[in-house]
């Protein structure tokens, strides 16, 4: 189908693009939705984990006898398989670093579990856990990535596994990655202006609403059944099979509803393997639910130090760029290698550079292990690059929007959706549309110059633009695994079941897939059901991450729907004697039921239900199809944020009174949910710009917030701009490779916000902040010229 | 914690008897909004494993004698177990001691305010307790009771002795907070700077009550929180305001004296430098705004 024909199709969509009520909405708002932590099974035991109070220590001995006398089942490092694994299984094995076991003899962060107990009640489990005696040998610890690389730094690991091969760790460097295009030295020679700056982003906690939970039921045949907080049921099954030496056919992992993720469950979370080990030993179901404190010590976002250099011509054309980053990954290498690849890809794909060099170093420290969080290095790279664009624009006296339009990577150009091995050509792009349309909405031309602003309250306007990938598909296999499987069944009453191993993190991914199936099948959205899913009744799906749910997961669902429809139309053609290729399906405007018809022939008409029921009665079979599908592209969903800030120069407090958020998500599947994603991403991004970070006590290795929300603050509804002052719009685009023209949206929503906030602060105060989060303290220090780390005059 | 018992006394007398009983000291519990996080923090770092932690929890939250707000003897009498939510919404508090209503409304989140009590906020003696500066500005008195002897009353400014230490004797509890009603309503304001709008502990909090004649200051009381080891009165600022016509410049000039009373520290929420600066700015703004709102 040509582009025009496809666009025509997009305009005729019935279900996709409509505001529809979420299928899980009622259960969630009435509190009847069941999460893993709500589940109870007969004879179920409750588990608690004994955690290290030290940031780095060797376990000399563990005495569980007192706990066992209390009736508790206990496990120690002696009771778990001696298998080193990586909890994230999205990369191919040869690019997977494995550094952890279910319970370790050496702990590398405060809060790392060394033993666990299961008992009849949670209170008894807690008491039994406290009765375990551990003899520790404290080891020197390091909390700073620079110090960790020094010659005299404590060695956190001697060896890890890379794939199945031993990989020595030197100077605590977990991995290093360099990616080059052209020759940067030549590029910088050609430049009229070179701008070089340092940036830094925070160690943010995911703060997903639901702390991690797992419930494992051991089965009589030696197998297990699992409900847990997960983003991939299939990867979890494969990993549990490897760790516990079980055939995958005896492991059933259920999809549980989860209370958000922000990327924190891409990997199999630490409580899962502990819970399984306990259940196998106890021979009873075991449930393990983390407290908020335990959860906060379990995962965080990758922070980044970025040194960025661009060379530009006098007219604003970028000729060379170099980005060097240092990432403090904490105690485990969950996915630092692909992270660095992705960061190089975000850098390459923001602005055209004939010459480019990227160097990334990931370093172990004795802190909470970092993992992917909404944007996966993109908010960090975009914060640096988009700050830089404003600096360059000012130096060259070019409007920042025009500089961006001159250099952005767009239609027909190459996009690196997941590092250098996952590339595709951009076939839909709303970058210019969003910048041009958004600017007057925020009052860009009236934003004024900082030197003209006076008084206690000063306002400023800033812009940030970037993108995220839609999945990690590509024409050739790369380092990243990406495909989805879906099954579509036409039921005997004309309703449709859709089954997939995709997850919904709260954004409505499963709803979106049901809508895409409804659109393809020609039945109403109400008649498409989302089946409960487990590993035994779905085909493989890599993971709901990388903003791939709608584009990749939806792509496979549409493909399955097409195949099921072909079977259905074949049955119909036998009944109404019309060639199946000539038949169409559309929902009855009153009942929503699909009606199969031949255009222009009133007597050639039959409902989907009549066909399915007749096929069943006559024994023809079921109109059902399963499709495994890999997308061969990873189209960027572009995003643009305009933000206005108001600074109280007496207290350093910053408000965001207005914002404009725009996304190019191709065909928008549900405008209300898409707007919700943008508003949520705005809120989270402002939080990362102004509030969110985790600091560590350099003596105890504990977080200064103690793992509690009392001193870990997120931006809330009470802090956000009034809803009428946050304007949202969608670029008018159509992605030719996407299901009904759709691309992703989720991570994009957050990626450019911090940059927009910092650019707005510069416009308000004339001060360029390069470290985030920027606190009222730092703002006052900058205004008054007090010494303060992370504040540099413009 | 090895809790051996949880006691919910039927009356004040029983509560005081439990506190006076020999053996392990009972831990007084009302809303639990400070105590529970403290217990969880201790659980995280293992300090609760030590054997000397309290064994008895004494829950005062359901004692009728300690709940509620009434006028008595020229005072507004607020039971120590009255919640922040009740105080913030109470018509007499809003009308007669608006600084307290505003302070109570700024504590934590709605969930916290539905449990946290006024007595708890004072007894914890956290420097950042929001109601403390408001009650200092309102000239409040606390009533204490113990098993022996009658109840005694103490100006709130004498109640805070040192960092997280109060004038409570062993076996004593705070039963009521009393605010003198003479001269009310009076012009006043409560100000809070936190890291965000919702559910944030104060980086600096301040309150004032100023009696004005025209635009001339006849009396002033200013309380400050989170800028010293205890909530403090800014006596020098108060004295400097006396007899002055209040303008923004006068307010700014007098506010400079705030540094005589504060000794801020660096902590997880802000630096000492920031707190000092903002304390002065907030006091200046608060005085100016109070005078402006009073029509001076």
mmCIF file of C-alpha atoms in Angstrom, chain A residues 79-339:
data_model
loop_
_atom_site.group_PDB
_atom_site.id
_atom_site.type_symbol
_atom_site.label_atom_id
_atom_site.label_comp_id
_atom_site.label_asym_id
_atom_site.label_seq_id
_atom_site.Cartn_x
_atom_site.Cartn_y
_atom_site.Cartn_z
ATOM 1 C CA UNK A 79 21.028 -23.497 49.689
ATOM 2 C CA UNK A 80 20.866 -21.755 46.311
ATOM 3 C CA UNK A 81 22.229 -22.975 42.964
ATOM 4 C CA UNK A 82 25.806 -21.944 42.280
ATOM 5 C CA UNK A 83 24.796 -20.161 39.084
ATOM 6 C CA UNK A 84 25.921 -16.679 38.132
ATOM 7 C CA UNK A 85 23.253 -14.898 36.174
ATOM 8 C CA UNK A 86 22.109 -11.565 34.819
ATOM 9 C CA UNK A 87 18.545 -10.771 35.746
ATOM 10 C CA UNK A 88 17.934 -9.033 32.417
ATOM 11 C CA UNK A 89 17.689 -11.240 29.336
ATOM 12 C CA UNK A 90 16.995 -8.815 26.527
ATOM 13 C CA UNK A 91 20.488 -8.822 25.006
ATOM 14 C CA UNK A 92 21.968 -11.811 23.210
ATOM 15 C CA UNK A 93 23.986 -14.030 25.618
ATOM 16 C CA UNK A 94 27.439 -13.033 24.307
ATOM 17 C CA UNK A 95 26.673 -9.429 25.266
ATOM 18 C CA UNK A 96 25.253 -10.311 28.677
ATOM 19 C CA UNK A 97 27.371 -9.710 31.796
ATOM 20 C CA UNK A 98 26.563 -12.075 34.650
ATOM 21 C CA UNK A 99 27.682 -11.060 38.118
ATOM 22 C CA UNK A 100 25.121 -12.224 40.658
ATOM 23 C CA UNK A 101 23.746 -15.296 42.401
ATOM 24 C CA UNK A 102 20.431 -15.780 44.181
ATOM 25 C CA UNK A 103 22.110 -15.132 47.552
ATOM 26 C CA UNK A 104 25.784 -14.079 47.638
ATOM 27 C CA UNK A 105 28.658 -14.816 50.041
ATOM 28 C CA UNK A 106 29.953 -11.310 49.367
ATOM 29 C CA UNK A 107 27.541 -8.391 49.657
ATOM 30 C CA UNK A 108 28.279 -5.281 47.618
ATOM 31 C CA UNK A 109 25.667 -2.800 48.811
ATOM 32 C CA UNK A 110 23.638 -2.022 51.901
ATOM 33 C CA UNK A 111 20.374 -3.907 51.602
ATOM 34 C CA UNK A 112 21.674 -6.855 49.572
ATOM 35 C CA UNK A 113 19.995 -10.071 50.770
ATOM 36 C CA UNK A 114 22.117 -12.902 52.202
ATOM 37 C CA UNK A 115 19.526 -15.181 53.751
ATOM 38 C CA UNK A 116 15.771 -15.573 53.696
ATOM 39 C CA UNK A 117 13.083 -17.213 55.764
ATOM 40 C CA UNK A 118 9.526 -18.403 55.185
ATOM 41 C CA UNK A 119 7.004 -18.843 57.978
ATOM 42 C CA UNK A 120 3.263 -19.095 58.548
ATOM 43 C CA UNK A 121 2.831 -15.378 59.186
ATOM 44 C CA UNK A 122 4.760 -12.323 58.096
ATOM 45 C CA UNK A 123 5.338 -11.384 61.757
ATOM 46 C CA UNK A 124 6.825 -14.793 62.531
ATOM 47 C CA UNK A 125 8.949 -14.565 59.395
ATOM 48 C CA UNK A 126 10.228 -11.170 60.529
ATOM 49 C CA UNK A 127 11.121 -12.522 63.978
ATOM 50 C CA UNK A 128 12.769 -15.609 62.523
ATOM 51 C CA UNK A 129 14.774 -13.469 60.100
ATOM 52 C CA UNK A 130 16.039 -11.407 63.055
ATOM 53 C CA UNK A 131 17.030 -14.585 64.869
ATOM 54 C CA UNK A 132 19.526 -15.494 62.131
ATOM 55 C CA UNK A 133 23.092 -14.808 63.211
ATOM 56 C CA UNK A 134 25.542 -13.636 60.573
ATOM 57 C CA UNK A 135 29.237 -13.192 61.125
ATOM 58 C CA UNK A 136 30.454 -10.485 58.773
ATOM 59 C CA UNK A 137 33.919 -9.527 57.655
ATOM 60 C CA UNK A 138 33.680 -5.906 56.599
ATOM 61 C CA UNK A 139 35.496 -4.952 53.392
ATOM 62 C CA UNK A 140 36.478 -1.466 52.242
ATOM 63 C CA UNK A 141 33.788 0.156 50.106
ATOM 64 C CA UNK A 142 33.687 2.892 47.480
ATOM 65 C CA UNK A 143 30.757 5.149 46.620
ATOM 66 C CA UNK A 144 32.181 7.406 43.941
ATOM 67 C CA UNK A 145 32.730 6.310 40.344
ATOM 68 C CA UNK A 146 35.949 8.330 39.960
ATOM 69 C CA UNK A 147 37.430 6.971 43.184
ATOM 70 C CA UNK A 148 36.350 3.451 42.189
ATOM 71 C CA UNK A 149 38.643 3.634 39.146
ATOM 72 C CA UNK A 150 41.700 4.628 41.184
ATOM 73 C CA UNK A 151 44.580 2.179 41.620
ATOM 74 C CA UNK A 152 44.067 1.904 45.371
ATOM 75 C CA UNK A 153 40.282 1.489 45.213
ATOM 76 C CA UNK A 154 38.705 -1.575 46.782
ATOM 77 C CA UNK A 155 38.017 -4.213 44.159
ATOM 78 C CA UNK A 156 34.289 -4.918 44.037
ATOM 79 C CA UNK A 157 34.628 -7.876 41.636
ATOM 80 C CA UNK A 158 37.588 -9.903 40.436
ATOM 81 C CA UNK A 159 35.699 -11.667 37.663
ATOM 82 C CA UNK A 160 32.237 -11.759 36.191
ATOM 83 C CA UNK A 161 30.898 -13.817 33.307
ATOM 84 C CA UNK A 162 30.496 -12.319 29.852
ATOM 85 C CA UNK A 163 28.226 -14.842 28.200
ATOM 86 C CA UNK A 164 29.750 -18.055 29.564
ATOM 87 C CA UNK A 165 33.369 -16.834 29.616
ATOM 88 C CA UNK A 166 35.206 -15.430 32.627
ATOM 89 C CA UNK A 167 35.684 -11.690 32.245
ATOM 90 C CA UNK A 168 38.200 -9.964 34.536
ATOM 91 C CA UNK A 169 37.161 -6.674 36.129
ATOM 92 C CA UNK A 170 39.910 -4.074 36.417
ATOM 93 C CA UNK A 171 39.616 -0.750 38.220
ATOM 94 C CA UNK A 172 35.944 -1.594 38.808
ATOM 95 C CA UNK A 173 35.136 -0.827 35.168
ATOM 96 C CA UNK A 174 32.144 -2.990 34.334
ATOM 97 C CA UNK A 175 32.315 -2.211 30.628
ATOM 98 C CA UNK A 176 33.519 0.398 28.157
ATOM 99 C CA UNK A 177 32.118 1.273 24.786
ATOM 100 C CA UNK A 178 33.385 3.470 22.001
ATOM 101 C CA UNK A 179 31.428 4.264 18.848
ATOM 102 C CA UNK A 180 32.768 6.530 16.086
ATOM 103 C CA UNK A 181 31.582 7.876 12.784
ATOM 104 C CA UNK A 182 34.001 9.764 10.506
ATOM 105 C CA UNK A 183 36.923 11.449 12.210
ATOM 106 C CA UNK A 184 36.114 13.930 14.983
ATOM 107 C CA UNK A 185 39.566 15.483 14.858
ATOM 108 C CA UNK A 186 38.937 16.453 11.233
ATOM 109 C CA UNK A 187 35.423 17.610 12.111
ATOM 110 C CA UNK A 188 36.560 19.922 14.915
ATOM 111 C CA UNK A 189 39.230 21.356 12.544
ATOM 112 C CA UNK A 190 36.436 22.410 10.195
ATOM 113 C CA UNK A 191 34.372 24.035 12.945
ATOM 114 C CA UNK A 192 34.106 27.818 13.405
ATOM 115 C CA UNK A 193 32.956 27.393 16.981
ATOM 116 C CA UNK A 194 33.582 24.641 19.495
ATOM 117 C CA UNK A 195 31.465 24.443 22.651
ATOM 118 C CA UNK A 196 32.399 22.074 25.445
ATOM 119 C CA UNK A 197 30.519 21.541 28.731
ATOM 120 C CA UNK A 198 30.007 19.062 31.561
ATOM 121 C CA UNK A 199 26.619 17.783 32.663
ATOM 122 C CA UNK A 200 25.398 15.488 35.397
ATOM 123 C CA UNK A 201 22.123 13.730 36.145
ATOM 124 C CA UNK A 202 20.730 12.206 39.329
ATOM 125 C CA UNK A 203 20.461 8.722 40.768
ATOM 126 C CA UNK A 204 16.694 8.633 40.605
ATOM 127 C CA UNK A 205 14.495 5.984 42.215
ATOM 128 C CA UNK A 206 11.813 4.526 39.943
ATOM 129 C CA UNK A 207 9.131 5.102 42.605
ATOM 130 C CA UNK A 208 6.704 2.769 40.853
ATOM 131 C CA UNK A 209 3.568 2.539 42.958
ATOM 132 C CA UNK A 210 3.807 -1.185 43.698
ATOM 133 C CA UNK A 211 6.879 -2.468 45.544
ATOM 134 C CA UNK A 212 8.205 -5.706 44.052
ATOM 135 C CA UNK A 213 6.354 -8.866 44.986
ATOM 136 C CA UNK A 214 6.517 -12.564 44.138
ATOM 137 C CA UNK A 215 4.377 -15.582 44.940
ATOM 138 C CA UNK A 216 5.679 -19.027 43.995
ATOM 139 C CA UNK A 217 3.768 -22.309 44.199
ATOM 140 C CA UNK A 218 5.858 -25.473 43.937
ATOM 141 C CA UNK A 219 4.128 -28.212 41.953
ATOM 142 C CA UNK A 220 4.055 -31.939 42.647
ATOM 143 C CA UNK A 221 6.081 -32.721 39.504
ATOM 144 C CA UNK A 222 8.941 -30.562 40.734
ATOM 145 C CA UNK A 223 7.851 -27.593 38.670
ATOM 146 C CA UNK A 224 6.763 -24.160 39.830
ATOM 147 C CA UNK A 225 4.070 -21.634 39.221
ATOM 148 C CA UNK A 226 4.807 -17.917 39.713
ATOM 149 C CA UNK A 227 2.948 -14.631 40.050
ATOM 150 C CA UNK A 228 5.249 -11.631 40.330
ATOM 151 C CA UNK A 229 5.908 -8.008 39.455
ATOM 152 C CA UNK A 230 7.386 -8.464 35.977
ATOM 153 C CA UNK A 231 7.701 -6.853 32.571
ATOM 154 C CA UNK A 232 8.509 -10.148 30.819
ATOM 155 C CA UNK A 233 6.961 -13.466 31.818
ATOM 156 C CA UNK A 234 8.925 -15.401 29.185
ATOM 157 C CA UNK A 235 12.381 -14.081 30.064
ATOM 158 C CA UNK A 236 11.602 -14.776 33.713
ATOM 159 C CA UNK A 237 10.680 -18.361 32.880
ATOM 160 C CA UNK A 238 13.857 -18.888 30.871
ATOM 161 C CA UNK A 239 16.038 -17.475 33.625
ATOM 162 C CA UNK A 240 14.361 -19.508 36.365
ATOM 163 C CA UNK A 241 14.829 -22.604 34.193
ATOM 164 C CA UNK A 242 18.528 -21.872 33.955
ATOM 165 C CA UNK A 243 19.052 -21.054 37.641
ATOM 166 C CA UNK A 244 16.985 -23.921 39.078
ATOM 167 C CA UNK A 245 17.698 -26.435 36.300
ATOM 168 C CA UNK A 246 14.042 -26.980 35.436
ATOM 169 C CA UNK A 247 12.577 -27.685 31.991
ATOM 170 C CA UNK A 248 10.608 -24.650 30.818
ATOM 171 C CA UNK A 249 7.540 -26.845 30.399
ATOM 172 C CA UNK A 250 7.403 -27.184 34.191
ATOM 173 C CA UNK A 251 7.589 -23.466 34.878
ATOM 174 C CA UNK A 252 4.429 -21.458 34.538
ATOM 175 C CA UNK A 253 4.834 -17.710 34.970
ATOM 176 C CA UNK A 254 1.559 -15.803 35.111
ATOM 177 C CA UNK A 255 1.057 -12.263 33.977
ATOM 178 C CA UNK A 256 0.005 -10.347 37.083
ATOM 179 C CA UNK A 257 -1.314 -6.840 37.008
ATOM 180 C CA UNK A 258 1.506 -4.565 38.103
ATOM 181 C CA UNK A 259 1.405 -1.187 39.776
ATOM 182 C CA UNK A 260 3.762 0.564 37.380
ATOM 183 C CA UNK A 261 7.381 -0.132 36.550
ATOM 184 C CA UNK A 262 9.205 2.778 34.842
ATOM 185 C CA UNK A 263 11.586 0.060 33.649
ATOM 186 C CA UNK A 264 12.358 -1.403 37.066
ATOM 187 C CA UNK A 265 11.000 -4.846 36.172
ATOM 188 C CA UNK A 266 12.625 -5.304 32.768
ATOM 189 C CA UNK A 267 14.935 -7.622 34.654
ATOM 190 C CA UNK A 268 13.672 -10.418 36.880
ATOM 191 C CA UNK A 269 13.663 -8.627 40.241
ATOM 192 C CA UNK A 270 15.783 -10.002 43.083
ATOM 193 C CA UNK A 271 12.843 -11.199 45.240
ATOM 194 C CA UNK A 272 11.675 -13.569 42.479
ATOM 195 C CA UNK A 273 14.618 -15.977 42.633
ATOM 196 C CA UNK A 274 14.714 -15.807 46.450
ATOM 197 C CA UNK A 275 11.000 -16.593 46.620
ATOM 198 C CA UNK A 276 11.377 -19.537 44.224
ATOM 199 C CA UNK A 277 14.324 -20.953 46.185
ATOM 200 C CA UNK A 278 12.311 -20.727 49.408
ATOM 201 C CA UNK A 279 9.221 -22.346 47.880
ATOM 202 C CA UNK A 280 11.248 -25.226 46.442
ATOM 203 C CA UNK A 281 12.785 -25.874 49.858
ATOM 204 C CA UNK A 282 9.555 -25.385 51.832
ATOM 205 C CA UNK A 283 7.457 -27.387 49.338
ATOM 206 C CA UNK A 284 4.730 -24.873 50.030
ATOM 207 C CA UNK A 285 3.664 -21.655 48.318
ATOM 208 C CA UNK A 286 5.769 -18.703 49.457
ATOM 209 C CA UNK A 287 5.007 -15.018 49.075
ATOM 210 C CA UNK A 288 7.639 -12.308 49.315
ATOM 211 C CA UNK A 289 6.615 -8.645 49.186
ATOM 212 C CA UNK A 290 9.282 -5.958 49.553
ATOM 213 C CA UNK A 291 8.814 -3.010 51.865
ATOM 214 C CA UNK A 292 9.280 0.411 50.268
ATOM 215 C CA UNK A 293 12.680 0.688 51.941
ATOM 216 C CA UNK A 294 13.784 -2.667 50.531
ATOM 217 C CA UNK A 295 12.496 -1.646 47.118
ATOM 218 C CA UNK A 296 14.422 1.629 47.196
ATOM 219 C CA UNK A 297 17.601 -0.300 47.980
ATOM 220 C CA UNK A 298 16.821 -2.681 45.098
ATOM 221 C CA UNK A 299 17.018 -0.477 42.006
ATOM 222 C CA UNK A 300 17.499 3.051 40.658
ATOM 223 C CA UNK A 301 18.053 4.885 37.380
ATOM 224 C CA UNK A 302 21.500 5.022 35.768
ATOM 225 C CA UNK A 303 22.926 8.448 36.595
ATOM 226 C CA UNK A 304 25.366 9.969 34.095
ATOM 227 C CA UNK A 305 28.262 12.354 34.051
ATOM 228 C CA UNK A 306 28.504 13.705 30.538
ATOM 229 C CA UNK A 307 31.253 15.676 28.887
ATOM 230 C CA UNK A 308 29.896 17.082 25.641
ATOM 231 C CA UNK A 309 31.607 18.890 22.795
ATOM 232 C CA UNK A 310 30.107 20.145 19.542
ATOM 233 C CA UNK A 311 31.805 21.849 16.608
ATOM 234 C CA UNK A 312 29.610 24.087 14.458
ATOM 235 C CA UNK A 313 29.902 26.324 11.446
ATOM 236 C CA UNK A 314 29.080 30.031 11.717
ATOM 237 C CA UNK A 315 25.676 29.366 10.127
ATOM 238 C CA UNK A 316 24.828 26.820 12.822
ATOM 239 C CA UNK A 317 25.573 23.644 10.858
ATOM 240 C CA UNK A 318 26.966 21.001 13.190
ATOM 241 C CA UNK A 319 30.133 19.398 11.830
ATOM 242 C CA UNK A 320 31.352 17.287 14.736
ATOM 243 C CA UNK A 321 30.254 16.046 18.108
ATOM 244 C CA UNK A 322 31.847 14.142 20.938
ATOM 245 C CA UNK A 323 30.143 12.773 24.019
ATOM 246 C CA UNK A 324 31.988 11.036 26.829
ATOM 247 C CA UNK A 325 30.053 9.611 29.717
ATOM 248 C CA UNK A 326 30.789 7.999 33.047
ATOM 249 C CA UNK A 327 27.986 5.948 34.544
ATOM 250 C CA UNK A 328 27.988 4.851 38.195
ATOM 251 C CA UNK A 329 26.119 1.534 37.951
ATOM 252 C CA UNK A 330 26.242 0.542 41.620
ATOM 253 C CA UNK A 331 26.733 -3.021 42.806
ATOM 254 C CA UNK A 332 25.572 -5.008 39.757
ATOM 255 C CA UNK A 333 25.851 -4.736 36.005
ATOM 256 C CA UNK A 334 22.249 -5.232 34.947
ATOM 257 C CA UNK A 335 22.389 -3.659 31.500
ATOM 258 C CA UNK A 336 25.210 -1.123 31.370
ATOM 259 C CA UNK A 337 26.611 -2.372 28.063
ATOM 260 C CA UNK A 338 23.388 -1.885 26.072
ATOM 261 C CA UNK A 339 22.818 1.378 27.982
#
